[in-house]
mmCIF file of C-alpha atoms in Angstrom:
data_model
loop_
_atom_site.group_PDB
_atom_site.id
_atom_site.type_symbol
_atom_site.label_atom_id
_atom_site.label_comp_id
_atom_site.label_asym_id
_atom_site.label_seq_id
_atom_site.Cartn_x
_atom_site.Cartn_y
_atom_site.Cartn_z
ATOM 1 C CA MET A 1 -2.754 18.824 37.432
ATOM 2 C CA SER A 2 -4.847 15.699 37.495
ATOM 3 C CA ARG A 3 -7.932 17.749 36.885
ATOM 4 C CA LYS A 4 -6.397 19.188 33.743
ATOM 5 C CA SER A 5 -5.698 15.770 32.296
ATOM 6 C CA ARG A 6 -9.211 14.687 33.182
ATOM 7 C CA ARG A 7 -10.577 17.653 31.287
ATOM 8 C CA ASN A 8 -8.533 16.885 28.172
ATOM 9 C CA PRO A 9 -11.015 14.652 26.396
ATOM 10 C CA LYS A 10 -13.711 17.296 26.897
ATOM 11 C CA PRO A 11 -13.416 19.084 23.514
ATOM 12 C CA GLN A 12 -14.331 15.826 21.826
ATOM 13 C CA ASP A 13 -17.744 15.922 23.472
ATOM 14 C CA PRO A 14 -20.567 16.576 21.074
ATOM 15 C CA PRO A 15 -21.075 20.324 21.049
ATOM 16 C CA SER A 16 -24.832 20.191 21.385
ATOM 17 C CA PRO A 17 -26.219 22.936 23.624
ATOM 18 C CA SER A 18 -29.001 20.782 24.965
ATOM 19 C CA ARG A 19 -27.480 17.451 25.826
ATOM 20 C CA GLY A 20 -29.926 15.047 27.407
ATOM 21 C CA GLY A 21 -32.885 16.650 25.714
ATOM 22 C CA ILE A 22 -33.776 19.292 28.271
ATOM 23 C CA SER A 23 -32.872 22.866 27.500
ATOM 24 C CA ARG A 24 -31.426 25.311 29.997
ATOM 25 C CA ALA A 25 -34.547 27.461 29.945
ATOM 26 C CA GLY A 26 -36.724 24.409 30.492
ATOM 27 C CA LEU A 27 -34.627 23.337 33.466
ATOM 28 C CA PHE A 28 -34.791 26.836 34.946
ATOM 29 C CA ILE A 29 -38.553 27.158 34.557
ATOM 30 C CA ALA A 30 -39.210 23.659 35.892
ATOM 31 C CA ALA A 31 -37.087 24.339 38.969
ATOM 32 C CA GLY A 32 -38.765 27.683 39.580
ATOM 33 C CA VAL A 33 -42.244 26.218 39.300
ATOM 34 C CA ALA A 34 -41.319 23.274 41.529
ATOM 35 C CA LEU A 35 -39.988 25.573 44.261
ATOM 36 C CA LEU A 36 -43.048 27.805 44.089
ATOM 37 C CA VAL A 37 -45.446 24.860 44.235
ATOM 38 C CA ALA A 38 -43.537 23.447 47.212
ATOM 39 C CA PHE A 39 -43.799 26.817 48.955
ATOM 40 C CA ILE A 40 -47.541 27.091 48.389
ATOM 41 C CA ALA A 41 -48.169 23.487 49.418
ATOM 42 C CA GLY A 42 -46.062 23.976 52.545
ATOM 43 C CA THR A 43 -48.024 27.103 53.411
ATOM 44 C CA LEU A 44 -51.365 25.339 53.070
ATOM 45 C CA VAL A 45 -50.255 22.330 55.104
ATOM 46 C CA TYR A 46 -48.732 24.489 57.829
ATOM 47 C CA ARG A 47 -51.804 26.731 58.102
ATOM 48 C CA SER A 48 -54.286 23.871 58.326
ATOM 49 C CA GLU A 49 -52.169 22.062 60.918
ATOM 50 C CA ARG A 50 -51.821 25.203 63.004
ATOM 51 C CA ASP A 51 -55.545 25.985 62.858
ATOM 52 C CA GLN A 52 -56.290 22.456 63.955
ATOM 53 C CA ALA A 53 -53.809 22.695 66.830
ATOM 54 C CA VAL A 54 -55.376 25.959 68.005
ATOM 55 C CA GLN A 55 -58.877 24.467 67.915
ATOM 56 C CA GLU A 56 -57.718 21.399 69.802
ATOM 57 C CA ALA A 57 -55.936 23.469 72.447
ATOM 58 C CA ALA A 58 -59.095 25.535 72.950
ATOM 59 C CA ALA A 59 -61.243 22.413 73.263
ATOM 60 C CA ARG A 60 -58.777 20.794 75.638
ATOM 61 C CA ASN A 61 -58.621 23.873 77.823
ATOM 62 C CA ALA A 62 -62.321 24.715 77.903
ATOM 63 C CA ALA A 63 -62.138 24.779 81.706
ATOM 64 C CA GLN A 64 -59.631 27.622 81.522
ATOM 65 C CA LEU A 65 -62.197 29.658 79.584
ATOM 66 C CA ALA A 66 -64.924 29.311 82.206
ATOM 67 C CA SER A 67 -64.025 32.743 83.648
ATOM 68 C CA ALA A 68 -66.414 32.619 86.603
ATOM 69 C CA HIS A 69 -64.244 35.115 88.466
ATOM 70 C CA ALA A 70 -63.901 37.490 85.505
ATOM 71 C CA PRO A 71 -65.760 40.798 85.012
ATOM 72 C CA LEU A 72 -68.906 40.147 82.989
ATOM 73 C CA LEU A 73 -70.776 42.550 80.752
ATOM 74 C CA GLY A 74 -74.218 41.731 79.375
ATOM 75 C CA LYS A 75 -76.954 39.364 80.441
ATOM 76 C CA PRO A 76 -75.632 36.184 82.080
ATOM 77 C CA ASP A 77 -78.035 34.064 79.973
ATOM 78 C CA ALA A 78 -76.894 35.504 76.634
ATOM 79 C CA LYS A 79 -76.007 32.550 74.426
ATOM 80 C CA VAL A 80 -72.973 34.057 72.701
ATOM 81 C CA HIS A 81 -70.092 34.355 75.134
ATOM 82 C CA ILE A 82 -67.011 36.356 74.166
ATOM 83 C CA VAL A 83 -63.992 35.834 76.387
ATOM 84 C CA GLU A 84 -61.432 38.533 75.765
ATOM 85 C CA PHE A 85 -57.846 38.455 76.984
ATOM 86 C CA LEU A 86 -56.624 42.023 77.178
ATOM 87 C CA ASP A 87 -53.844 44.207 78.466
ATOM 88 C CA PRO A 88 -54.961 47.700 79.513
ATOM 89 C CA ALA A 89 -51.765 49.114 77.967
ATOM 90 C CA CYS A 90 -52.360 47.411 74.592
ATOM 91 C CA GLU A 91 -53.351 49.818 71.833
ATOM 92 C CA THR A 92 -55.167 47.249 69.727
ATOM 93 C CA CYS A 93 -57.243 46.226 72.752
ATOM 94 C CA ALA A 94 -58.379 49.832 73.160
ATOM 95 C CA ALA A 95 -59.112 50.091 69.438
ATOM 96 C CA PHE A 96 -61.180 46.872 69.378
ATOM 97 C CA TYR A 97 -63.154 47.605 72.545
ATOM 98 C CA PRO A 98 -65.735 49.984 70.962
ATOM 99 C CA HIS A 99 -66.329 47.473 68.159
ATOM 100 C CA VAL A 100 -67.116 44.751 70.672
ATOM 101 C CA LYS A 101 -69.448 47.140 72.507
ATOM 102 C CA LYS A 102 -71.164 47.947 69.216
ATOM 103 C CA MET A 103 -71.735 44.269 68.421
ATOM 104 C CA MET A 104 -73.320 43.903 71.851
ATOM 105 C CA ALA A 105 -75.515 46.971 71.327
ATOM 106 C CA ASP A 106 -76.613 45.686 67.916
ATOM 107 C CA ASN A 107 -77.682 42.365 69.432
ATOM 108 C CA PRO A 108 -79.193 43.289 72.789
ATOM 109 C CA GLY A 109 -79.334 40.485 75.322
ATOM 110 C CA ARG A 110 -77.613 37.978 73.057
ATOM 111 C CA ILE A 111 -73.920 38.627 73.717
ATOM 112 C CA ARG A 112 -72.029 38.628 76.987
ATOM 113 C CA LEU A 113 -68.412 39.614 77.431
ATOM 114 C CA SER A 114 -65.892 38.347 79.984
ATOM 115 C CA ILE A 115 -62.588 40.133 80.408
ATOM 116 C CA ARG A 116 -59.414 38.305 81.380
ATOM 117 C CA HIS A 117 -56.344 40.374 82.186
ATOM 118 C CA VAL A 118 -52.922 39.548 80.780
ATOM 119 C CA PRO A 119 -50.511 42.373 81.659
ATOM 120 C CA PHE A 120 -47.879 41.661 78.989
ATOM 121 C CA HIS A 121 -46.521 45.219 79.099
ATOM 122 C CA GLN A 122 -44.148 45.880 81.927
ATOM 123 C CA GLY A 123 -45.933 48.042 84.483
ATOM 124 C CA SER A 124 -49.447 47.380 83.304
ATOM 125 C CA GLU A 125 -50.095 44.991 86.173
ATOM 126 C CA HIS A 126 -50.442 48.136 88.314
ATOM 127 C CA VAL A 127 -53.324 49.221 86.086
ATOM 128 C CA VAL A 128 -54.893 45.754 86.191
ATOM 129 C CA ARG A 129 -54.851 45.957 89.991
ATOM 130 C CA ILE A 130 -56.646 49.310 89.806
ATOM 131 C CA LEU A 131 -59.281 47.796 87.502
ATOM 132 C CA GLU A 132 -59.767 44.805 89.781
ATOM 133 C CA ALA A 133 -60.078 47.113 92.790
ATOM 134 C CA ALA A 134 -62.672 49.181 90.904
ATOM 135 C CA ARG A 135 -64.842 46.050 90.722
ATOM 136 C CA GLY A 136 -65.219 46.292 94.493
ATOM 137 C CA GLN A 137 -67.016 49.595 93.926
ATOM 138 C CA ASP A 138 -69.011 48.292 90.957
ATOM 139 C CA LYS A 139 -67.178 50.635 88.621
ATOM 140 C CA TYR A 140 -65.095 48.185 86.575
ATOM 141 C CA TRP A 141 -66.424 49.084 83.131
ATOM 142 C CA GLU A 142 -66.293 52.827 83.845
ATOM 143 C CA ALA A 143 -62.685 52.432 84.962
ATOM 144 C CA LEU A 144 -61.758 50.282 81.942
ATOM 145 C CA GLU A 145 -63.231 52.850 79.564
ATOM 146 C CA ALA A 146 -61.414 55.700 81.336
ATOM 147 C CA VAL A 147 -58.150 53.746 81.167
ATOM 148 C CA PHE A 148 -58.565 53.021 77.452
ATOM 149 C CA ALA A 149 -59.615 56.603 76.667
ATOM 150 C CA SER A 150 -56.494 58.026 78.308
ATOM 151 C CA GLN A 151 -54.165 55.234 77.225
ATOM 152 C CA ASP A 152 -51.874 57.404 75.082
ATOM 153 C CA ARG A 153 -51.270 59.653 78.081
ATOM 154 C CA TRP A 154 -49.907 56.953 80.372
ATOM 155 C CA THR A 155 -48.446 54.517 77.813
ATOM 156 C CA VAL A 156 -45.952 56.117 75.453
ATOM 157 C CA ASN A 157 -44.239 53.952 72.818
ATOM 158 C CA HIS A 158 -45.203 50.808 74.730
ATOM 159 C CA ARG A 159 -43.613 52.185 77.914
ATOM 160 C CA VAL A 160 -46.119 52.115 80.740
ATOM 161 C CA HIS A 161 -46.038 54.925 83.298
ATOM 162 C CA PRO A 162 -48.530 53.437 85.771
ATOM 163 C CA GLU A 163 -48.660 56.424 88.135
ATOM 164 C CA ARG A 164 -49.851 58.706 85.332
ATOM 165 C CA VAL A 165 -53.166 56.847 85.054
ATOM 166 C CA TRP A 166 -54.608 58.104 88.336
ATOM 167 C CA PRO A 167 -55.766 61.590 87.250
ATOM 168 C CA PHE A 168 -57.866 60.046 84.487
ATOM 169 C CA LEU A 169 -59.805 57.941 86.997
ATOM 170 C CA GLU A 170 -61.283 61.027 88.664
ATOM 171 C CA GLY A 171 -64.845 61.953 87.812
ATOM 172 C CA ILE A 172 -66.222 58.445 87.283
ATOM 173 C CA GLY A 173 -67.395 58.093 90.875
ATOM 174 C CA LEU A 174 -64.503 55.979 92.105
ATOM 175 C CA ASP A 175 -63.233 56.369 95.644
ATOM 176 C CA LEU A 176 -59.567 56.486 94.693
ATOM 177 C CA GLU A 177 -58.373 56.277 98.281
ATOM 178 C CA ARG A 178 -60.225 52.985 98.604
ATOM 179 C CA VAL A 179 -58.803 51.757 95.289
ATOM 180 C CA ARG A 180 -55.281 52.450 96.552
ATOM 181 C CA ARG A 181 -56.057 50.468 99.701
ATOM 182 C CA ASP A 182 -57.801 47.565 97.913
ATOM 183 C CA MET A 183 -55.536 47.042 94.926
ATOM 184 C CA ASN A 184 -52.941 45.086 96.908
ATOM 185 C CA ALA A 185 -55.444 42.610 98.331
ATOM 186 C CA ALA A 186 -54.564 38.944 98.169
ATOM 187 C CA ASP A 187 -57.678 37.927 96.219
ATOM 188 C CA ILE A 188 -56.771 40.394 93.445
ATOM 189 C CA ALA A 189 -53.285 38.903 93.209
ATOM 190 C CA ALA A 190 -54.850 35.442 93.027
ATOM 191 C CA ARG A 191 -57.180 36.482 90.179
ATOM 192 C CA ILE A 192 -54.302 37.985 88.203
ATOM 193 C CA GLU A 193 -52.348 34.797 88.720
ATOM 194 C CA LYS A 194 -55.268 32.685 87.493
ATOM 195 C CA ASP A 195 -55.726 34.858 84.398
ATOM 196 C CA THR A 196 -52.031 34.571 83.581
ATOM 197 C CA ALA A 197 -51.994 30.799 84.084
ATOM 198 C CA ASP A 198 -55.115 30.326 81.949
ATOM 199 C CA ALA A 199 -53.673 32.522 79.201
ATOM 200 C CA GLN A 200 -50.625 30.303 79.177
ATOM 201 C CA ALA A 201 -52.698 27.113 79.002
ATOM 202 C CA LEU A 202 -54.709 28.562 76.103
ATOM 203 C CA ASN A 203 -51.554 29.677 74.330
ATOM 204 C CA VAL A 204 -52.486 33.360 74.447
ATOM 205 C CA THR A 205 -49.294 35.200 73.573
ATOM 206 C CA LYS A 206 -50.686 38.366 72.019
ATOM 207 C CA THR A 207 -53.470 40.731 73.017
ATOM 208 C CA PRO A 208 -56.283 41.123 72.397
ATOM 209 C CA GLU A 209 -57.231 37.470 72.004
ATOM 210 C CA TYR A 210 -60.855 36.464 71.664
ATOM 211 C CA PHE A 211 -62.711 33.228 72.158
ATOM 212 C CA VAL A 212 -66.337 33.164 71.017
ATOM 213 C CA ASN A 213 -68.214 30.308 72.667
ATOM 214 C CA GLY A 214 -64.862 28.621 73.103
ATOM 215 C CA ARG A 215 -63.771 29.060 69.499
ATOM 216 C CA PRO A 216 -60.577 31.010 68.829
ATOM 217 C CA LEU A 217 -60.240 33.430 65.905
ATOM 218 C CA PRO A 218 -59.037 31.625 62.777
ATOM 219 C CA ARG A 219 -56.759 34.605 62.107
ATOM 220 C CA PHE A 220 -56.422 37.848 63.992
ATOM 221 C CA GLY A 221 -58.542 40.701 62.696
ATOM 222 C CA LEU A 222 -61.692 42.704 63.351
ATOM 223 C CA GLU A 223 -63.532 41.137 60.413
ATOM 224 C CA GLU A 224 -62.637 37.657 61.632
ATOM 225 C CA LEU A 225 -63.997 38.517 65.086
ATOM 226 C CA GLN A 226 -67.211 39.968 63.680
ATOM 227 C CA GLY A 227 -67.615 36.962 61.393
ATOM 228 C CA LEU A 228 -67.158 34.491 64.226
ATOM 229 C CA VAL A 229 -69.666 36.350 66.426
ATOM 230 C CA LYS A 230 -72.154 36.464 63.568
ATOM 231 C CA GLU A 231 -71.759 32.715 63.011
ATOM 232 C CA GLU A 232 -72.351 31.951 66.678
ATOM 233 C CA LEU A 233 -75.347 34.320 66.804
ATOM 234 C CA ARG A 234 -76.840 32.573 63.820
ATOM 235 C CA SER A 235 -76.487 29.102 65.290
ATOM 236 C CA ALA A 236 -77.692 30.161 68.758
ATOM 237 C CA TYR A 237 -80.669 32.281 67.674
ATOM 238 C CA ARG A 238 -82.034 30.956 64.444
ATOM 239 C CA MET R 1 -3.192 35.554 38.137
ATOM 240 C CA SER R 2 -4.608 36.151 34.700
ATOM 241 C CA ALA R 3 -7.783 38.151 34.199
ATOM 242 C CA PRO R 4 -10.873 36.020 33.533
ATOM 243 C CA ALA R 5 -11.607 36.558 29.880
ATOM 244 C CA PRO R 6 -15.279 36.246 28.981
ATOM 245 C CA LEU R 7 -15.900 33.324 26.705
ATOM 246 C CA PRO R 8 -16.817 34.176 23.183
ATOM 247 C CA PRO R 9 -20.050 32.420 22.279
ATOM 248 C CA GLY R 10 -19.580 29.007 20.752
ATOM 249 C CA SER R 11 -16.005 28.751 21.957
ATOM 250 C CA ARG R 12 -13.844 25.685 22.230
ATOM 251 C CA ALA R 13 -14.806 25.202 25.882
ATOM 252 C CA ARG R 14 -18.459 24.418 25.458
ATOM 253 C CA GLY R 15 -18.158 21.591 27.989
ATOM 254 C CA THR R 16 -16.558 23.682 30.706
ATOM 255 C CA SER R 17 -19.013 26.525 30.201
ATOM 256 C CA ASP R 18 -21.822 23.989 30.509
ATOM 257 C CA ALA R 19 -20.449 23.005 33.895
ATOM 258 C CA ALA R 20 -20.093 26.658 34.895
ATOM 259 C CA TRP R 21 -23.681 27.302 33.829
ATOM 260 C CA LEU R 22 -24.916 24.443 35.973
ATOM 261 C CA LEU R 23 -22.931 25.707 38.964
ATOM 262 C CA VAL R 24 -24.430 29.204 38.678
ATOM 263 C CA PHE R 25 -27.848 27.594 38.212
ATOM 264 C CA ALA R 26 -27.323 25.580 41.405
ATOM 265 C CA CYS R 27 -26.392 28.836 43.121
ATOM 266 C CA TRP R 28 -29.710 30.297 41.963
ATOM 267 C CA LEU R 29 -31.516 27.268 43.377
ATOM 268 C CA VAL R 30 -29.879 27.847 46.760
ATOM 269 C CA ALA R 31 -30.776 31.562 46.676
ATOM 270 C CA THR R 32 -34.395 30.857 45.757
ATOM 271 C CA LEU R 33 -34.712 28.120 48.354
ATOM 272 C CA ALA R 34 -33.277 30.438 51.024
ATOM 273 C CA THR R 35 -35.545 33.302 49.965
ATOM 274 C CA LEU R 36 -38.686 31.187 50.023
ATOM 275 C CA GLY R 37 -37.567 29.673 53.317
ATOM 276 C CA ALA R 38 -37.078 33.106 54.869
ATOM 277 C CA LEU R 39 -40.498 34.175 53.620
ATOM 278 C CA PHE R 40 -41.988 30.986 55.041
ATOM 279 C CA PHE R 41 -40.551 31.717 58.481
ATOM 280 C CA SER R 42 -41.761 35.318 58.552
ATOM 281 C CA GLU R 43 -44.997 35.274 56.536
ATOM 282 C CA VAL R 44 -46.384 31.794 57.171
ATOM 283 C CA MET R 45 -45.001 30.873 60.584
ATOM 284 C CA GLU R 46 -45.162 34.559 61.552
ATOM 285 C CA LEU R 47 -41.793 34.587 63.297
ATOM 286 C CA PRO R 48 -40.700 38.222 63.484
ATOM 287 C CA PRO R 49 -37.357 38.729 61.658
ATOM 288 C CA CYS R 50 -34.675 40.467 63.709
ATOM 289 C CA VAL R 51 -32.573 43.316 62.308
ATOM 290 C CA LEU R 52 -29.647 41.102 61.270
ATOM 291 C CA CYS R 53 -32.041 38.796 59.428
ATOM 292 C CA TRP R 54 -33.206 41.800 57.422
ATOM 293 C CA TYR R 55 -29.634 42.697 56.500
ATOM 294 C CA GLN R 56 -29.009 39.144 55.299
ATOM 295 C CA ARG R 57 -32.253 39.265 53.310
ATOM 296 C CA ILE R 58 -31.039 42.449 51.619
ATOM 297 C CA PHE R 59 -28.075 40.463 50.291
ATOM 298 C CA MET R 60 -29.998 37.261 49.526
ATOM 299 C CA PHE R 61 -33.232 38.346 47.857
ATOM 300 C CA PRO R 62 -31.700 40.270 44.892
ATOM 301 C CA LEU R 63 -29.722 37.161 43.884
ATOM 302 C CA VAL R 64 -32.965 35.429 42.914
ATOM 303 C CA ILE R 65 -33.361 38.034 40.172
ATOM 304 C CA LEU R 66 -29.715 38.813 39.468
ATOM 305 C CA LEU R 67 -28.427 35.274 38.860
ATOM 306 C CA PRO R 68 -30.885 34.400 36.050
ATOM 307 C CA LEU R 69 -29.735 37.539 34.210
ATOM 308 C CA GLY R 70 -26.301 35.911 34.089
ATOM 309 C CA LEU R 71 -27.768 32.547 33.067
ATOM 310 C CA PHE R 72 -29.728 33.716 30.012
ATOM 311 C CA PRO R 73 -27.541 34.189 28.053
ATOM 312 C CA PHE R 74 -24.706 32.771 30.085
ATOM 313 C CA ASP R 75 -22.312 35.476 31.222
ATOM 314 C CA PRO R 76 -19.380 34.253 33.362
ATOM 315 C CA ARG R 77 -19.027 37.716 34.846
ATOM 316 C CA ILE R 78 -22.173 37.085 36.883
ATOM 317 C CA VAL R 79 -19.854 35.350 39.350
ATOM 318 C CA ARG R 80 -18.170 38.663 40.037
ATOM 319 C CA TYR R 81 -21.415 40.569 40.570
ATOM 320 C CA ALA R 82 -23.151 37.875 42.589
ATOM 321 C CA LEU R 83 -20.137 37.149 44.760
ATOM 322 C CA ALA R 84 -20.141 40.743 46.026
ATOM 323 C CA LEU R 85 -23.630 40.252 47.463
ATOM 324 C CA VAL R 86 -22.976 36.719 48.682
ATOM 325 C CA LEU R 87 -19.855 37.727 50.591
ATOM 326 C CA GLY R 88 -21.718 40.591 52.258
ATOM 327 C CA GLY R 89 -24.499 38.298 53.421
ATOM 328 C CA TRP R 90 -21.969 35.667 54.486
ATOM 329 C CA GLY R 91 -20.190 38.184 56.712
ATOM 330 C CA ILE R 92 -23.412 39.148 58.482
ATOM 331 C CA SER R 93 -24.416 35.521 58.930
ATOM 332 C CA VAL R 94 -21.038 34.769 60.546
ATOM 333 C CA PHE R 95 -21.549 37.745 62.865
ATOM 334 C CA GLN R 96 -24.985 36.516 63.879
ATOM 335 C CA MET R 97 -23.780 32.955 64.460
ATOM 336 C CA LEU R 98 -21.122 34.272 66.823
ATOM 337 C CA LEU R 99 -23.811 36.357 68.519
ATOM 338 C CA VAL R 100 -26.084 33.346 69.001
ATOM 339 C CA ALA R 101 -23.189 31.235 70.223
ATOM 340 C CA GLY R 102 -22.366 33.930 72.765
ATOM 341 C CA VAL R 103 -18.853 34.516 71.415
ATOM 342 C CA ILE R 104 -19.691 38.179 70.824
ATOM 343 C CA PRO R 105 -20.881 39.759 74.080
ATOM 344 C CA GLU R 106 -24.290 41.334 74.457
ATOM 345 C CA ALA R 107 -22.889 44.842 74.776
ATOM 346 C CA ILE R 108 -22.185 45.211 71.056
ATOM 347 C CA ARG R 109 -25.452 43.697 69.916
ATOM 348 C CA PRO R 110 -26.668 45.948 67.128
ATOM 349 C CA CYS R 111 -30.340 45.365 67.790
ATOM 350 C CA THR R 112 -31.966 46.698 70.904
ATOM 351 C CA LYS R 113 -35.541 47.104 69.679
ATOM 352 C CA GLY R 114 -37.796 44.344 68.445
ATOM 353 C CA VAL R 115 -36.579 40.764 68.435
ATOM 354 C CA PRO R 116 -33.087 40.267 69.840
ATOM 355 C CA CYS R 117 -30.899 38.694 67.170
ATOM 356 C CA SER R 118 -29.356 36.315 69.672
ATOM 357 C CA GLU R 119 -32.733 34.756 70.385
ATOM 358 C CA VAL R 120 -33.071 31.276 68.906
ATOM 359 C CA GLN R 121 -36.558 30.879 67.472
ATOM 360 C CA ILE R 122 -36.176 27.519 65.788
ATOM 361 C CA GLU R 123 -34.028 24.573 66.734
ATOM 362 C CA TRP R 124 -34.074 21.410 64.646
ATOM 363 C CA LEU R 125 -32.114 18.341 65.744
ATOM 364 C CA GLY R 126 -30.892 20.379 68.673
ATOM 365 C CA PHE R 127 -28.489 22.610 66.754
ATOM 366 C CA VAL R 128 -29.954 23.755 63.428
ATOM 367 C CA ASN R 129 -31.232 27.323 63.882
ATOM 368 C CA ILE R 130 -32.120 30.000 61.353
ATOM 369 C CA PRO R 131 -28.750 31.842 61.467
ATOM 370 C CA LEU R 132 -26.995 28.524 60.786
ATOM 371 C CA LEU R 133 -29.247 27.885 57.777
ATOM 372 C CA SER R 134 -28.378 31.334 56.456
ATOM 373 C CA PHE R 135 -24.671 30.711 56.990
ATOM 374 C CA LEU R 136 -24.871 27.361 55.189
ATOM 375 C CA ALA R 137 -26.729 28.928 52.255
ATOM 376 C CA PHE R 138 -24.231 31.760 51.826
ATOM 377 C CA SER R 139 -21.259 29.385 52.235
ATOM 378 C CA THR R 140 -22.650 26.967 49.640
ATOM 379 C CA MET R 141 -23.176 29.848 47.229
ATOM 380 C CA ILE R 142 -19.581 31.026 47.676
ATOM 381 C CA ALA R 143 -18.328 27.521 46.887
ATOM 382 C CA LEU R 144 -20.583 27.208 43.822
ATOM 383 C CA LEU R 145 -19.639 30.621 42.445
ATOM 384 C CA VAL R 146 -15.920 30.061 42.965
ATOM 385 C CA ALA R 147 -16.200 26.679 41.239
ATOM 386 C CA ALA R 148 -18.106 28.288 38.372
ATOM 387 C CA HIS R 149 -15.372 30.899 38.074
ATOM 388 C CA LEU R 150 -12.630 28.252 37.930
ATOM 389 C CA ARG R 151 -14.540 26.277 35.297
ATOM 390 C CA SER R 152 -15.308 29.184 33.011
ATOM 391 C CA LYS R 153 -11.749 30.553 33.243
ATOM 392 C CA ARG R 154 -10.416 27.634 31.282
#
């Protein structure tokens, strides 16, 4: 009722379509542009803050990257050090591995690779234990390559079937009986625990994650990894 | 209840249709803000959207395009078309809020793969999470569209 009486004087309003000077279309376009600019600005601010936070976390946790206990490939005095956090059941890790090997082959003696294990997939800790036990027989890299090569046979749709990996470890010179005995050793459990704790401190939540001379990837991708390695090679061997 | 008659252009009720236009415009602002916000969460912050979020996006995103079609030139019937989408999205957002609050038990969760929809990924001020933001956006849009309908009816 009261609203009706309040509305009564309305028809006497000047019937101009653009009261106040700004047209409807102008208002619409201005609002759209403002929202879009806010979105882009927010994106830029968020990205730069996140990148900075990642760099700072890596610098703060340099000790966690030391990886003295981790399997090492390449010459120990190579100046470019890649630390890779991987899960043997992770498809992308298997896909990236040959590219890392190729970078090392293209720059002989200049790149070394440390592997840290983060068994994010349920059941892949069993495979990590096998890999760690293979180190005792000096066959870590052979075992890792066999595990990656057969990955689609023992990991189906991200479901790990750890027992299925064993047949693929034959023929690389591993004493499998010894692996079965060694894989439950206390020092292997301790190394897995250290890898997991360090991954947490470094905020590694996805695999593979790479740190090149302590620097994390700005954004995940093969090109980003290759670019970062190239940068570090250039500054270490000019 | 009388049927809402579309206003002939240049009618007596210029003032009320102005108000209705602004209300639908405000509704578009809410839809665009919500759409850009959702894209910010998933594309910039890289939070994976759960299944229910996708269903709400299906109802929200088209409004960014649909509402301006009713604004230029102003067509009061846009309320009818937009409200159908808004109510659909509102229903799903209510469902998800109940899921997050634990009122609906886990057993009838519709999403089993990917991100569970009951997982809270963002919490501002201790209670503002993404499903609540979605619910607030859809609720605001219902209020704005209903108000626009009441204004343009006169």
